[in-house]
Amino acid sequence: MSLVRADFDVGGVNVPHFHPRATEVAVVLEGKVYSGFVDTNNQIFAKVIEKGEVMVFPRGLVHFQMNVGEIPATIIGSFDSQNPGLMKIPSAVFGSGIKEELLEKAFGLSPEELVKLKKRHAPH
């Protein structure tokens, strides 16, 4: 088991990501968080959760959070693994060195748009 705390400014986002080795249970300590996941049929399950409410993100499914309230928000995430792993979709796709031609075709991007995305999601 492991825990993580996430603090979100107003409008703050936890980008779409997944944990390959753990299911996550997130509880809101403060604020309002639009939270959800996408299942293997590309069906979205999302809602706004508020203080004291919980959402479960099944192992390996893409999920996300965004503070939609007017005050900062805080969540605690609990994982059923001490090493859940983390794959952030934007950096995995645009910051990993995948061939530019493939990304342009896959996402319908111009070379200029791709340069911006790669710069934004480049590893630090």
Short mmCIF file of C-alpha atoms in Angstrom, two decimals:
data_model
loop_
_atom_site.label_atom_id
_atom_site.label_comp_id
_atom_site.label_asym_id
_atom_site.label_seq_id
_atom_site.Cartn_x
_atom_site.Cartn_y
_atom_site.Cartn_z
CA MET A 1 0.00 0.00 0.00
CA SER A 2 1.08 3.59 -0.59
CA LEU A 3 -0.42 7.08 -0.30
CA VAL A 4 -0.03 10.35 -2.18
CA ARG A 5 -1.32 13.84 -1.48
CA ALA A 6 -2.20 16.14 -4.38
CA ASP A 7 -2.90 19.84 -3.98
CA PHE A 8 -4.64 21.65 -6.85
CA ASP A 9 -4.80 25.39 -7.40
CA VAL A 10 -8.09 26.68 -8.78
CA GLY A 11 -8.27 25.19 -12.28
CA GLY A 12 -5.33 22.88 -11.54
CA VAL A 13 -5.12 19.58 -13.41
CA ASN A 14 -3.70 16.12 -12.88
CA VAL A 15 -3.19 15.16 -16.54
CA PRO A 16 -4.59 11.90 -17.92
CA HIS A 17 -2.39 9.10 -16.60
CA PHE A 18 -2.50 5.53 -15.35
CA HIS A 19 -0.88 3.28 -12.78
CA PRO A 20 0.13 -0.08 -14.29
CA ARG A 21 0.51 -1.86 -10.95
CA ALA A 22 -2.24 -0.48 -8.71
CA THR A 23 -5.86 0.46 -8.25
CA GLU A 24 -6.21 3.93 -6.72
CA VAL A 25 -8.82 5.21 -4.29
CA ALA A 26 -8.95 9.03 -4.14
CA VAL A 27 -10.71 10.95 -1.38
CA VAL A 28 -11.30 14.70 -1.52
CA LEU A 29 -10.15 16.51 1.63
CA GLU A 30 -11.04 20.01 0.39
CA GLY A 31 -12.64 21.51 -2.71
CA LYS A 32 -14.47 20.23 -5.77
CA VAL A 33 -12.67 17.94 -8.20
CA TYR A 34 -13.88 16.79 -11.62
CA SER A 35 -12.57 13.27 -11.57
CA GLY A 36 -12.93 10.30 -13.84
CA PHE A 37 -11.53 7.40 -15.80
CA VAL A 38 -11.95 5.80 -19.22
CA ASP A 39 -12.63 2.06 -19.41
CA THR A 40 -11.34 -0.39 -22.02
CA ASN A 41 -14.40 0.33 -24.22
CA ASN A 42 -13.51 4.06 -24.22
CA GLN A 43 -16.52 4.82 -22.00
CA ILE A 44 -15.94 7.67 -19.58
CA PHE A 45 -17.00 7.53 -15.94
CA ALA A 46 -16.65 11.02 -14.49
CA LYS A 47 -18.27 13.33 -11.98
CA VAL A 48 -17.50 16.17 -9.63
CA ILE A 49 -16.55 14.86 -6.21
CA GLU A 50 -16.48 17.06 -3.13
CA LYS A 51 -15.08 17.00 0.40
CA GLY A 52 -15.45 13.52 1.90
CA GLU A 53 -16.36 11.82 -1.40
CA VAL A 54 -14.34 9.03 -2.99
CA MET A 55 -13.61 7.73 -6.48
CA VAL A 56 -11.92 4.45 -7.42
CA PHE A 57 -9.62 4.24 -10.45
CA PRO A 58 -9.13 0.63 -11.55
CA ARG A 59 -5.59 -0.61 -12.17
CA GLY A 60 -4.22 0.34 -15.57
CA LEU A 61 -7.09 2.62 -16.67
CA VAL A 62 -6.51 6.21 -17.78
CA HIS A 63 -7.82 8.68 -15.23
CA PHE A 64 -7.63 12.40 -14.42
CA GLN A 65 -8.59 15.15 -12.00
CA MET A 66 -9.26 18.89 -12.28
CA ASN A 67 -10.14 21.40 -9.58
CA VAL A 68 -13.46 22.92 -10.67
CA GLY A 69 -14.11 24.77 -7.43
CA GLU A 70 -13.41 28.33 -6.40
CA ILE A 71 -10.83 27.39 -3.74
CA PRO A 72 -7.71 25.17 -3.79
CA ALA A 73 -8.48 21.44 -3.60
CA THR A 74 -6.67 18.58 -1.90
CA ILE A 75 -7.01 14.84 -2.45
CA ILE A 76 -5.37 11.81 -0.92
CA GLY A 77 -4.76 8.86 -3.22
CA SER A 78 -4.36 5.37 -1.79
CA PHE A 79 -2.83 2.57 -3.88
CA ASP A 80 -2.97 -1.18 -3.36
CA SER A 81 0.77 -1.38 -4.13
CA GLN A 82 3.86 0.18 -2.63
CA ASN A 83 5.04 0.74 -6.22
CA PRO A 84 2.00 1.65 -8.37
CA GLY A 85 3.99 3.11 -11.27
CA LEU A 86 2.94 6.22 -13.18
CA MET A 87 2.53 6.88 -16.88
CA LYS A 88 1.42 10.42 -17.75
CA ILE A 89 -0.17 10.26 -21.19
CA PRO A 90 1.02 13.66 -22.54
CA SER A 91 4.67 13.13 -21.62
CA ALA A 92 4.61 9.46 -22.66
CA VAL A 93 3.32 10.43 -26.12
CA PHE A 94 4.93 13.82 -26.79
CA GLY A 95 8.02 13.66 -24.56
CA SER A 96 9.33 10.21 -25.38
CA GLY A 97 10.91 10.55 -28.81
CA ILE A 98 8.21 8.80 -30.86
CA LYS A 99 8.82 9.58 -34.54
CA GLU A 100 7.31 12.98 -35.42
CA GLU A 101 5.73 11.78 -38.66
CA LEU A 102 3.80 9.12 -36.76
CA LEU A 103 2.53 11.63 -34.16
CA GLU A 104 1.51 14.12 -36.86
CA LYS A 105 -0.52 11.43 -38.65
CA ALA A 106 -1.96 9.83 -35.51
CA PHE A 107 -3.20 13.11 -34.01
CA GLY A 108 -3.75 15.23 -37.15
CA LEU A 109 -1.15 17.76 -36.01
CA SER A 110 0.83 20.22 -38.07
CA PRO A 111 4.61 20.20 -37.56
CA GLU A 112 4.27 23.52 -35.70
CA GLU A 113 1.64 22.16 -33.32
CA LEU A 114 3.76 19.09 -32.66
CA VAL A 115 6.81 21.22 -31.81
CA LYS A 116 4.76 23.10 -29.20
CA LEU A 117 3.46 19.88 -27.63
CA LYS A 118 6.89 18.26 -27.59
CA LYS A 119 8.41 21.35 -25.95
CA ARG A 120 5.66 21.46 -23.31
CA HIS A 121 5.97 17.75 -22.45
CA ALA A 122 9.72 17.25 -22.83
CA PRO A 123 11.39 15.48 -19.88
CA HIS A 124 13.05 17.90 -17.46
#
